[in-house]
PDB file of C-alpha atoms in Angstrom:
ATOM      1  CA  MET A  83       0.000   0.000   0.000  1.00 58.00           C
ATOM      2  CA  LYS A  84       2.809   2.345   0.968  1.00 61.00           C
ATOM      3  CA  SER A  85       4.726   1.550  -2.206  1.00 65.00           C
ATOM      4  CA  THR A  86       1.586   2.312  -4.271  1.00 67.00           C
ATOM      5  CA  ARG A  87       1.283   5.771  -2.669  1.00 68.00           C
ATOM      6  CA  ILE A  88       4.950   6.469  -3.314  1.00 69.00           C
ATOM      7  CA  THR A  89       4.512   5.436  -6.934  1.00 70.00           C
ATOM      8  CA  ARG A  90       1.485   7.735  -7.331  1.00 70.00           C
ATOM      9  CA  ARG A  91       3.375  10.643  -5.778  1.00 71.00           C
ATOM     10  CA  ARG A  92       6.331  10.090  -8.086  1.00 70.00           C
ATOM     11  CA  SER A  93       3.972   9.850 -11.071  1.00 70.00           C
ATOM     12  CA  ALA A  94       2.198  13.095 -10.070  1.00 70.00           C
ATOM     13  CA  SER A  95       5.529  14.826  -9.487  1.00 75.00           C
ATOM     14  CA  SER A  96       6.816  13.643 -12.857  1.00 76.00           C
ATOM     15  CA  GLY A  97       3.637  14.875 -14.580  1.00 77.00           C
ATOM     16  CA  ALA A  98       3.910  18.293 -12.936  1.00 83.00           C
ATOM     17  CA  ARG A  99       7.570  18.535 -13.960  1.00 85.00           C
ATOM     18  CA  ILE A 100       6.721  17.722 -17.595  1.00 87.00           C
ATOM     19  CA  LYS A 101       3.979  20.373 -17.581  1.00 88.00           C
ATOM     20  CA  THR A 102       6.425  22.924 -16.180  1.00 90.00           C
ATOM     21  CA  ILE A 103       9.026  22.090 -18.851  1.00 91.00           C
ATOM     22  CA  VAL A 104       6.429  22.324 -21.644  1.00 92.00           C
ATOM     23  CA  ALA A 105       5.189  25.656 -20.267  1.00 91.00           C
ATOM     24  CA  HIS A 106       8.726  27.034 -20.154  1.00 92.00           C
ATOM     25  CA  VAL A 107       9.456  25.841 -23.704  1.00 93.00           C
ATOM     26  CA  VAL A 108       6.278  27.523 -24.973  1.00 94.00           C
ATOM     27  CA  LEU A 109       7.141  30.746 -23.134  1.00 93.00           C
ATOM     28  CA  VAL A 110      10.671  30.751 -24.535  1.00 93.00           C
ATOM     29  CA  CYS A 111       9.312  30.242 -28.078  1.00 93.00           C
ATOM     30  CA  ILE A 112       6.817  33.088 -27.632  1.00 93.00           C
ATOM     31  CA  THR A 113       9.562  35.342 -26.236  1.00 91.00           C
ATOM     32  CA  LEU A 114      11.882  34.595 -29.160  1.00 90.00           C
ATOM     33  CA  ALA A 115       9.080  35.176 -31.675  1.00 90.00           C
ATOM     34  CA  THR A 116       8.336  38.508 -29.971  1.00 89.00           C
ATOM     35  CA  LEU A 117      11.940  39.660 -29.756  1.00 89.00           C
ATOM     36  CA  TYR A 118      13.039  38.603 -33.247  1.00 86.00           C
ATOM     37  CA  PRO A 119      11.339  41.480 -35.167  1.00 86.00           C
ATOM     38  CA  ILE A 120      12.733  43.985 -32.655  1.00 87.00           C
ATOM     39  CA  LEU A 121      16.248  42.588 -33.038  1.00 87.00           C
ATOM     40  CA  GLN A 122      15.853  42.692 -36.829  1.00 85.00           C
ATOM     41  CA  ILE A 123      14.950  46.399 -36.653  1.00 86.00           C
ATOM     42  CA  VAL A 124      18.039  47.030 -34.510  1.00 87.00           C
ATOM     43  CA  GLY A 125      20.149  45.096 -37.041  1.00 85.00           C
ATOM     44  CA  ILE A 126      18.745  47.087 -39.989  1.00 84.00           C
ATOM     45  CA  SER A 127      19.479  50.341 -38.167  1.00 85.00           C
ATOM     46  CA  LEU A 128      23.140  49.274 -37.928  1.00 85.00           C
ATOM     47  CA  ARG A 129      23.525  48.397 -41.625  1.00 81.00           C
ATOM     48  CA  PRO A 130      25.347  50.864 -43.855  1.00 76.00           C
ATOM     49  CA  ALA A 131      23.422  52.967 -46.380  1.00 65.00           C
ATOM     50  CA  ASP A 132      19.810  51.852 -46.961  1.00 57.00           C
ATOM     51  CA  ARG A 133      20.426  48.131 -47.350  1.00 65.00           C
ATOM     52  CA  LEU A 134      17.248  46.382 -46.195  1.00 64.00           C
ATOM     53  CA  TYR A 135      17.573  42.832 -47.463  1.00 65.00           C
ATOM     54  CA  SER A 136      20.406  40.485 -46.524  1.00 67.00           C
ATOM     55  CA  THR A 137      20.891  36.714 -46.678  1.00 65.00           C
ATOM     56  CA  SER A 138      22.997  36.727 -43.511  1.00 67.00           C
ATOM     57  CA  LEU A 139      21.330  35.458 -40.324  1.00 65.00           C
ATOM     58  CA  ARG A 140      23.522  37.607 -38.091  1.00 71.00           C
ATOM     59  CA  LEU A 141      21.489  40.082 -36.055  1.00 71.00           C
ATOM     60  CA  ILE A 142      24.414  42.511 -35.968  1.00 76.00           C
ATOM     61  CA  PRO A 143      25.923  42.950 -39.463  1.00 76.00           C
ATOM     62  CA  GLU A 144      29.658  42.608 -40.004  1.00 76.00           C
ATOM     63  CA  ASP A 145      30.021  46.194 -41.216  1.00 78.00           C
ATOM     64  CA  ALA A 146      27.780  47.640 -38.504  1.00 81.00           C
ATOM     65  CA  THR A 147      27.734  51.393 -38.199  1.00 83.00           C
ATOM     66  CA  GLY A 148      25.869  53.945 -36.099  1.00 86.00           C
ATOM     67  CA  HIS A 149      25.633  56.488 -38.929  1.00 87.00           C
ATOM     68  CA  ALA A 150      21.848  56.071 -39.160  1.00 87.00           C
ATOM     69  CA  TYR A 151      21.455  57.193 -35.540  1.00 90.00           C
ATOM     70  CA  TYR A 152      23.683  60.224 -36.190  1.00 90.00           C
ATOM     71  CA  SER A 153      21.726  61.017 -39.353  1.00 88.00           C
ATOM     72  CA  ILE A 154      18.286  60.747 -37.741  1.00 88.00           C
ATOM     73  CA  LEU A 155      19.323  62.832 -34.715  1.00 90.00           C
ATOM     74  CA  PHE A 156      21.368  65.574 -36.362  1.00 90.00           C
ATOM     75  CA  GLU A 157      20.523  65.648 -40.084  1.00 88.00           C
ATOM     76  CA  LYS A 158      16.760  65.069 -39.971  1.00 87.00           C
ATOM     77  CA  GLU A 159      13.966  66.863 -38.109  1.00 91.00           C
ATOM     78  CA  PHE A 160      13.772  64.138 -35.487  1.00 91.00           C
ATOM     79  CA  PRO A 161      14.247  66.540 -32.487  1.00 92.00           C
ATOM     80  CA  LEU A 162      11.316  68.643 -33.775  1.00 94.00           C
ATOM     81  CA  TRP A 163       9.100  65.564 -34.156  1.00 93.00           C
ATOM     82  CA  LEU A 164      10.177  64.412 -30.703  1.00 93.00           C
ATOM     83  CA  ARG A 165       9.264  67.787 -29.176  1.00 94.00           C
ATOM     84  CA  ASN A 166       5.827  67.789 -30.835  1.00 94.00           C
ATOM     85  CA  SER A 167       5.092  64.227 -29.698  1.00 94.00           C
ATOM     86  CA  ALA A 168       6.281  65.015 -26.172  1.00 94.00           C
ATOM     87  CA  ILE A 169       3.976  68.066 -25.987  1.00 94.00           C
ATOM     88  CA  VAL A 170       0.932  66.175 -27.304  1.00 95.00           C
ATOM     89  CA  SER A 171       1.572  63.053 -25.203  1.00 93.00           C
ATOM     90  CA  GLY A 172       2.184  65.118 -22.065  1.00 93.00           C
ATOM     91  CA  ILE A 173      -1.065  67.058 -22.511  1.00 94.00           C
ATOM     92  CA  VAL A 174      -3.022  63.872 -23.237  1.00 94.00           C
ATOM     93  CA  THR A 175      -1.567  62.122 -20.189  1.00 93.00           C
ATOM     94  CA  LEU A 176      -2.286  64.995 -17.790  1.00 94.00           C
ATOM     95  CA  ILE A 177      -5.815  65.699 -19.054  1.00 94.00           C
ATOM     96  CA  GLY A 178      -6.625  62.005 -19.500  1.00 92.00           C
ATOM     97  CA  VAL A 179      -5.541  61.050 -15.976  1.00 93.00           C
ATOM     98  CA  PHE A 180      -7.387  64.008 -14.409  1.00 94.00           C
ATOM     99  CA  LEU A 181     -10.658  63.410 -16.284  1.00 94.00           C
ATOM    100  CA  ALA A 182     -10.534  59.632 -15.835  1.00 93.00           C
ATOM    101  CA  ALA A 183      -9.744  59.928 -12.111  1.00 93.00           C
ATOM    102  CA  THR A 184     -12.607  62.352 -11.407  1.00 93.00           C
ATOM    103  CA  ALA A 185     -15.157  60.792 -13.790  1.00 93.00           C
ATOM    104  CA  GLY A 186     -14.383  57.274 -12.579  1.00 92.00           C
ATOM    105  CA  TYR A 187     -14.826  58.394  -8.979  1.00 92.00           C
ATOM    106  CA  ALA A 188     -18.203  59.961  -9.794  1.00 91.00           C
ATOM    107  CA  PHE A 189     -19.414  56.803 -11.559  1.00 92.00           C
ATOM    108  CA  SER A 190     -18.186  54.636  -8.688  1.00 90.00           C
ATOM    109  CA  ARG A 191     -19.449  56.587  -5.670  1.00 88.00           C
ATOM    110  CA  PHE A 192     -22.450  58.714  -6.637  1.00 87.00           C
ATOM    111  CA  LYS A 193     -25.948  57.910  -7.863  1.00 87.00           C
ATOM    112  CA  PHE A 194     -27.249  60.352 -10.484  1.00 85.00           C
ATOM    113  CA  VAL A 195     -29.517  60.453 -13.491  1.00 85.00           C
ATOM    114  CA  ALA A 196     -28.190  58.630 -16.572  1.00 84.00           C
ATOM    115  CA  ARG A 197     -25.311  57.103 -14.598  1.00 86.00           C
ATOM    116  CA  LYS A 198     -25.814  53.633 -16.063  1.00 87.00           C
ATOM    117  CA  SER A 199     -26.503  54.888 -19.580  1.00 88.00           C
ATOM    118  CA  GLY A 200     -23.392  57.066 -19.367  1.00 87.00           C
ATOM    119  CA  LEU A 201     -21.246  54.080 -18.464  1.00 87.00           C
ATOM    120  CA  TYR A 202     -22.705  51.997 -21.292  1.00 87.00           C
ATOM    121  CA  SER A 203     -22.223  54.888 -23.720  1.00 87.00           C
ATOM    122  CA  LEU A 204     -18.514  54.999 -22.860  1.00 84.00           C
ATOM    123  CA  LEU A 205     -18.310  51.231 -23.307  1.00 82.00           C
ATOM    124  CA  ILE A 206     -20.041  51.335 -26.701  1.00 84.00           C
ATOM    125  CA  ALA A 207     -17.832  54.222 -27.846  1.00 79.00           C
ATOM    126  CA  GLN A 208     -14.764  52.104 -27.037  1.00 78.00           C
ATOM    127  CA  MET A 209     -16.006  49.317 -29.309  1.00 79.00           C
ATOM    128  CA  PHE A 210     -15.753  51.401 -32.493  1.00 77.00           C
ATOM    129  CA  PRO A 211     -12.394  51.326 -34.299  1.00 75.00           C
ATOM    130  CA  ALA A 212     -10.536  54.626 -34.543  1.00 72.00           C
ATOM    131  CA  THR A 213     -10.890  54.664 -38.333  1.00 76.00           C
ATOM    132  CA  MET A 214     -14.694  55.004 -37.979  1.00 80.00           C
ATOM    133  CA  LEU A 215     -14.183  58.150 -35.907  1.00 81.00           C
ATOM    134  CA  LEU A 216     -11.927  59.913 -38.420  1.00 85.00           C
ATOM    135  CA  LEU A 217     -14.696  61.683 -40.363  1.00 86.00           C
ATOM    136  CA  PRO A 218     -16.639  62.894 -37.264  1.00 85.00           C
ATOM    137  CA  LEU A 219     -13.372  64.012 -35.671  1.00 85.00           C
ATOM    138  CA  TYR A 220     -12.369  65.903 -38.801  1.00 88.00           C
ATOM    139  CA  VAL A 221     -15.749  67.661 -39.011  1.00 90.00           C
ATOM    140  CA  LEU A 222     -15.640  68.489 -35.274  1.00 87.00           C
ATOM    141  CA  MET A 223     -12.086  69.829 -35.418  1.00 88.00           C
ATOM    142  CA  LYS A 224     -12.891  71.888 -38.498  1.00 89.00           C
ATOM    143  CA  GLY A 225     -15.949  73.374 -36.769  1.00 90.00           C
ATOM    144  CA  LEU A 226     -13.829  74.261 -33.721  1.00 88.00           C
ATOM    145  CA  GLN A 227     -11.015  75.576 -35.964  1.00 90.00           C
ATOM    146  CA  LEU A 228      -8.574  73.144 -34.356  1.00 89.00           C
ATOM    147  CA  LEU A 229      -7.378  71.477 -37.552  1.00 90.00           C
ATOM    148  CA  ASP A 230      -3.624  71.472 -38.105  1.00 90.00           C
ATOM    149  CA  SER A 231      -2.803  72.238 -34.460  1.00 91.00           C
ATOM    150  CA  LEU A 232      -1.186  70.250 -31.675  1.00 92.00           C
ATOM    151  CA  GLY A 233      -4.000  71.277 -29.315  1.00 91.00           C
ATOM    152  CA  GLY A 234      -6.625  69.798 -31.625  1.00 91.00           C
ATOM    153  CA  LEU A 235      -4.606  66.598 -31.955  1.00 92.00           C
ATOM    154  CA  ALA A 236      -4.322  66.333 -28.158  1.00 93.00           C
ATOM    155  CA  ILE A 237      -8.088  66.777 -27.752  1.00 91.00           C
ATOM    156  CA  ALA A 238      -8.748  64.050 -30.330  1.00 90.00           C
ATOM    157  CA  TYR A 239      -6.445  61.644 -28.482  1.00 91.00           C
ATOM    158  CA  VAL A 240      -8.051  62.420 -25.106  1.00 91.00           C
ATOM    159  CA  VAL A 241     -11.499  61.732 -26.542  1.00 87.00           C
ATOM    160  CA  THR A 242     -10.476  58.365 -27.985  1.00 86.00           C
ATOM    161  CA  ALA A 243      -8.555  57.195 -24.889  1.00 87.00           C
ATOM    162  CA  LEU A 244     -10.943  58.416 -22.197  1.00 89.00           C
ATOM    163  CA  PRO A 245     -13.608  55.615 -22.262  1.00 89.00           C
ATOM    164  CA  PHE A 246     -11.087  52.883 -21.414  1.00 88.00           C
ATOM    165  CA  CYS A 247      -9.450  55.060 -18.747  1.00 90.00           C
ATOM    166  CA  VAL A 248     -12.775  55.914 -17.066  1.00 91.00           C
ATOM    167  CA  TRP A 249     -13.777  52.253 -16.889  1.00 89.00           C
ATOM    168  CA  THR A 250     -10.373  51.310 -15.475  1.00 87.00           C
ATOM    169  CA  MET A 251     -10.547  53.944 -12.752  1.00 90.00           C
ATOM    170  CA  LYS A 252     -14.198  53.187 -11.957  1.00 90.00           C
ATOM    171  CA  GLY A 253     -13.436  49.491 -11.535  1.00 88.00           C
ATOM    172  CA  TYR A 254     -10.534  50.228  -9.220  1.00 87.00           C
ATOM    173  CA  TYR A 255     -12.492  52.709  -7.081  1.00 91.00           C
ATOM    174  CA  ASP A 256     -15.101  49.974  -6.559  1.00 90.00           C
ATOM    175  CA  THR A 257     -12.451  47.915  -4.734  1.00 87.00           C
ATOM    176  CA  ILE A 258     -11.620  50.711  -2.257  1.00 87.00           C
ATOM    177  CA  PRO A 259     -13.855  50.548   0.864  1.00 87.00           C
ATOM    178  CA  LYS A 260     -16.219  53.509   1.217  1.00 86.00           C
ATOM    179  CA  GLU A 261     -15.661  53.453   4.980  1.00 86.00           C
ATOM    180  CA  LEU A 262     -12.275  55.118   4.502  1.00 86.00           C
ATOM    181  CA  GLU A 263     -13.851  58.192   2.920  1.00 84.00           C
ATOM    182  CA  GLU A 264     -16.715  58.207   5.429  1.00 86.00           C
ATOM    183  CA  ALA A 265     -14.167  58.287   8.265  1.00 87.00           C
ATOM    184  CA  ALA A 266     -12.478  61.284   6.641  1.00 86.00           C
ATOM    185  CA  LEU A 267     -15.857  63.030   6.199  1.00 87.00           C
ATOM    186  CA  ILE A 268     -16.711  62.442   9.862  1.00 87.00           C
ATOM    187  CA  ASP A 269     -13.378  64.046  10.787  1.00 85.00           C
ATOM    188  CA  GLY A 270     -14.466  67.186   8.926  1.00 84.00           C
ATOM    189  CA  ALA A 271     -12.857  66.699   5.511  1.00 83.00           C
ATOM    190  CA  SER A 272     -14.712  67.800   2.396  1.00 85.00           C
ATOM    191  CA  TYR A 273     -15.532  65.383  -0.445  1.00 84.00           C
ATOM    192  CA  TRP A 274     -12.690  66.824  -2.548  1.00 86.00           C
ATOM    193  CA  ARG A 275     -10.166  66.532   0.297  1.00 89.00           C
ATOM    194  CA  ALA A 276     -11.251  62.968   1.101  1.00 88.00           C
ATOM    195  CA  PHE A 277     -10.905  62.081  -2.585  1.00 88.00           C
ATOM    196  CA  ARG A 278      -7.494  63.743  -2.890  1.00 88.00           C
ATOM    197  CA  THR A 279      -5.886  62.587   0.355  1.00 88.00           C
ATOM    198  CA  VAL A 280      -7.538  59.207   0.965  1.00 87.00           C
ATOM    199  CA  VAL A 281      -8.735  57.687  -2.312  1.00 89.00           C
ATOM    200  CA  LEU A 282      -6.153  58.879  -4.841  1.00 89.00           C
ATOM    201  CA  PRO A 283      -3.088  57.494  -2.989  1.00 88.00           C
ATOM    202  CA  LEU A 284      -4.810  54.105  -2.766  1.00 87.00           C
ATOM    203  CA  ALA A 285      -5.635  54.234  -6.482  1.00 88.00           C
ATOM    204  CA  ALA A 286      -1.988  54.717  -7.541  1.00 86.00           C
ATOM    205  CA  PRO A 287      -1.822  51.429  -9.566  1.00 84.00           C
ATOM    206  CA  ALA A 288      -4.894  52.374 -11.610  1.00 86.00           C
ATOM    207  CA  LEU A 289      -3.528  55.894 -12.118  1.00 89.00           C
ATOM    208  CA  ALA A 290      -0.279  54.398 -13.419  1.00 86.00           C
ATOM    209  CA  ILE A 291      -2.187  52.193 -15.889  1.00 85.00           C
ATOM    210  CA  THR A 292      -4.268  55.161 -17.014  1.00 89.00           C
ATOM    211  CA  ALA A 293      -1.179  57.347 -17.423  1.00 89.00           C
ATOM    212  CA  ILE A 294       0.768  54.893 -19.550  1.00 87.00           C
ATOM    213  CA  PHE A 295      -2.268  54.014 -21.683  1.00 86.00           C
ATOM    214  CA  SER A 296      -2.947  57.714 -22.340  1.00 89.00           C
ATOM    215  CA  PHE A 297       0.720  58.313 -23.125  1.00 90.00           C
ATOM    216  CA  MET A 298       0.970  55.400 -25.533  1.00 87.00           C
ATOM    217  CA  ALA A 299      -2.322  56.303 -27.222  1.00 85.00           C
ATOM    218  CA  ALA A 300      -0.769  59.626 -28.220  1.00 90.00           C
ATOM    219  CA  TRP A 301       2.879  58.621 -28.635  1.00 90.00           C
ATOM    220  CA  SER A 302       2.527  55.977 -31.332  1.00 85.00           C
ATOM    221  CA  GLU A 303      -0.731  56.944 -33.058  1.00 89.00           C
ATOM    222  CA  PHE A 304      -0.565  57.693 -36.798  1.00 90.00           C
ATOM    223  CA  MET A 305      -3.980  57.658 -38.478  1.00 89.00           C
ATOM    224  CA  VAL A 306      -5.662  60.475 -36.519  1.00 90.00           C
ATOM    225  CA  ALA A 307      -2.502  62.590 -36.731  1.00 91.00           C
ATOM    226  CA  ARG A 308      -2.400  62.062 -40.520  1.00 90.00           C
ATOM    227  CA  VAL A 309      -5.931  63.485 -40.829  1.00 89.00           C
ATOM    228  CA  ILE A 310      -5.537  66.453 -38.463  1.00 91.00           C
ATOM    229  CA  ILE A 311      -1.933  67.596 -39.033  1.00 91.00           C
ATOM    230  CA  ASN A 312      -0.782  68.947 -42.419  1.00 90.00           C
ATOM    231  CA  THR A 313       2.029  71.381 -41.621  1.00 91.00           C
ATOM    232  CA  ARG A 314       5.431  69.703 -41.649  1.00 89.00           C
ATOM    233  CA  THR A 315       6.700  71.656 -38.634  1.00 91.00           C
ATOM    234  CA  LEU A 316       3.837  70.165 -36.568  1.00 93.00           C
ATOM    235  CA  TYR A 317       4.635  66.558 -37.470  1.00 93.00           C
ATOM    236  CA  THR A 318       4.730  64.110 -34.588  1.00 93.00           C
ATOM    237  CA  LEU A 319       7.113  61.139 -34.508  1.00 92.00           C
ATOM    238  CA  PRO A 320       4.882  58.688 -36.482  1.00 91.00           C
ATOM    239  CA  LEU A 321       4.257  61.309 -39.181  1.00 92.00           C
ATOM    240  CA  GLY A 322       7.938  62.236 -39.296  1.00 90.00           C
ATOM    241  CA  LEU A 323       9.069  58.643 -39.684  1.00 88.00           C
ATOM    242  CA  GLU A 324       6.462  58.072 -42.377  1.00 87.00           C
ATOM    243  CA  SER A 325       7.892  61.049 -44.285  1.00 86.00           C
ATOM    244  CA  LEU A 326      11.199  59.157 -44.667  1.00 83.00           C
ATOM    245  CA  SER A 327       9.558  56.920 -47.263  1.00 77.00           C
ATOM    246  CA  SER A 328       9.046  58.096 -50.803  1.00 71.00           C
ATOM    247  CA  THR A 329       7.911  56.662 -54.123  1.00 62.00           C
ATOM    248  CA  PHE A 330      11.395  55.800 -55.365  1.00 65.00           C
ATOM    249  CA  GLN A 331      13.430  55.272 -52.194  1.00 71.00           C
ATOM    250  CA  THR A 332      12.892  54.609 -48.492  1.00 71.00           C
ATOM    251  CA  GLU A 333      15.568  55.467 -45.958  1.00 78.00           C
ATOM    252  CA  TRP A 334      15.362  52.092 -44.236  1.00 81.00           C
ATOM    253  CA  ALA A 335      18.369  52.541 -41.963  1.00 83.00           C
ATOM    254  CA  ASN A 336      17.131  55.949 -40.740  1.00 85.00           C
ATOM    255  CA  TYR A 337      13.617  54.569 -40.462  1.00 85.00           C
ATOM    256  CA  ALA A 338      14.815  51.654 -38.295  1.00 87.00           C
ATOM    257  CA  ALA A 339      17.045  53.902 -36.157  1.00 88.00           C
ATOM    258  CA  GLY A 340      14.111  56.278 -35.602  1.00 89.00           C
ATOM    259  CA  SER A 341      11.863  53.359 -34.632  1.00 89.00           C
ATOM    260  CA  VAL A 342      14.378  52.229 -32.019  1.00 90.00           C
ATOM    261  CA  LEU A 343      14.685  55.751 -30.593  1.00 91.00           C
ATOM    262  CA  VAL A 344      10.889  56.213 -30.530  1.00 90.00           C
ATOM    263  CA  SER A 345      10.428  53.049 -28.481  1.00 89.00           C
ATOM    264  CA  LEU A 346      12.922  54.050 -25.778  1.00 89.00           C
ATOM    265  CA  PRO A 347      10.654  56.488 -23.823  1.00 86.00           C
ATOM    266  CA  VAL A 348       7.874  53.874 -23.702  1.00 85.00           C
ATOM    267  CA  VAL A 349      10.297  51.216 -22.457  1.00 85.00           C
ATOM    268  CA  ILE A 350      11.628  53.579 -19.776  1.00 86.00           C
ATOM    269  CA  LEU A 351       8.070  54.449 -18.732  1.00 82.00           C
ATOM    270  CA  PHE A 352       7.182  50.744 -18.475  1.00 80.00           C
ATOM    271  CA  LEU A 353      10.261  50.056 -16.359  1.00 81.00           C
ATOM    272  CA  PHE A 354       9.475  53.012 -14.104  1.00 79.00           C
ATOM    273  CA  LEU A 355       5.825  52.034 -13.564  1.00 75.00           C
ATOM    274  CA  ASN A 356       6.021  48.235 -13.789  1.00 72.00           C
ATOM    275  CA  ARG A 357       5.580  47.737 -10.043  1.00 70.00           C
ATOM    276  CA  TYR A 358       2.012  49.082 -10.394  1.00 70.00           C
ATOM    277  CA  PHE A 359       1.012  47.007 -13.416  1.00 65.00           C
ATOM    278  CA  VAL A 360       0.060  43.657 -11.911  1.00 60.00           C
ATOM    279  CA  SER A 361      -2.090  45.076  -9.118  1.00 58.00           C
ATOM    280  CA  GLY A 362      -3.530  47.756 -11.398  1.00 54.00           C
ATOM    281  CA  LEU A 363      -4.611  45.293 -14.063  1.00 55.00           C
ATOM    282  CA  THR A 364      -6.077  42.685 -11.703  1.00 54.00           C
ATOM    283  CA  LEU A 365      -7.663  44.572  -8.814  1.00 53.00           C
ATOM    284  CA  GLY A 366      -9.596  46.859 -11.149  1.00 49.00           C
ATOM    285  CA  GLY A 367     -11.473  43.923 -12.608  1.00 48.00           C
ATOM    286  CA  VAL A 368     -13.219  42.762  -9.432  1.00 49.00           C
ATOM    287  CA  LYS A 369     -15.697  44.271  -7.036  1.00 47.00           C
ATOM    288  CA  GLN A 370     -15.565  43.609  -3.328  1.00 46.00           C
TER     289      GLN A 370
END
């Protein structure tokens, strides 16, 4: 009997070990498949001239050079595109976080007319692809005389990113006990002070998720910017990189170098805020 139990335990342990090995193999394959295109872009950015195709499997070419990075930084308008994207993304992040934090709190804590229909309207608006909103956005921006301006582009990005951010913040506020605010109100704090000093610090993970989503929605977006911005001096990074391609020749090395440089701020932001991600993505999805 004892030997049978030992055999079953060994069999269960062996099965669990095989599952772990298979899971790790699958994860390694997915990681390699994810990293390979990124490494290819880095390799292309290090190739001389505009040589795109190569039969070599080496990720770093033999005649690697950093001339493309020098060219994109000092010979192209990359600093101007970077400044425009930083302005738009900064505005979108600040306004998006503020509106999502306050609107989500209102939807979570207060009962008012059209509360449920407002939430469903935000959810339905999020279901439409951005391309369907291009014509209404263009007409709206033209009516407000905000076409071909960074302010108009920032407003368009806030509008498209806000539904997801409001739902994220609302879901996270639902997990914070109301008793904490009620204790602050009993102590004489106003609603605004209780929200600012009690609720917001506890909602830091959701604020981090909202901030990075708003930033990325503006940093890497191309289609809306293509419709709203026409002046070359107002180009953002996606528009600027797209301008490197032409009918007869595409500056592939500069294009790849610019892509690598564009991704760096997002990577740094992820590394800076990664400690909030797990709790922010999981706790906001449940209600206690």
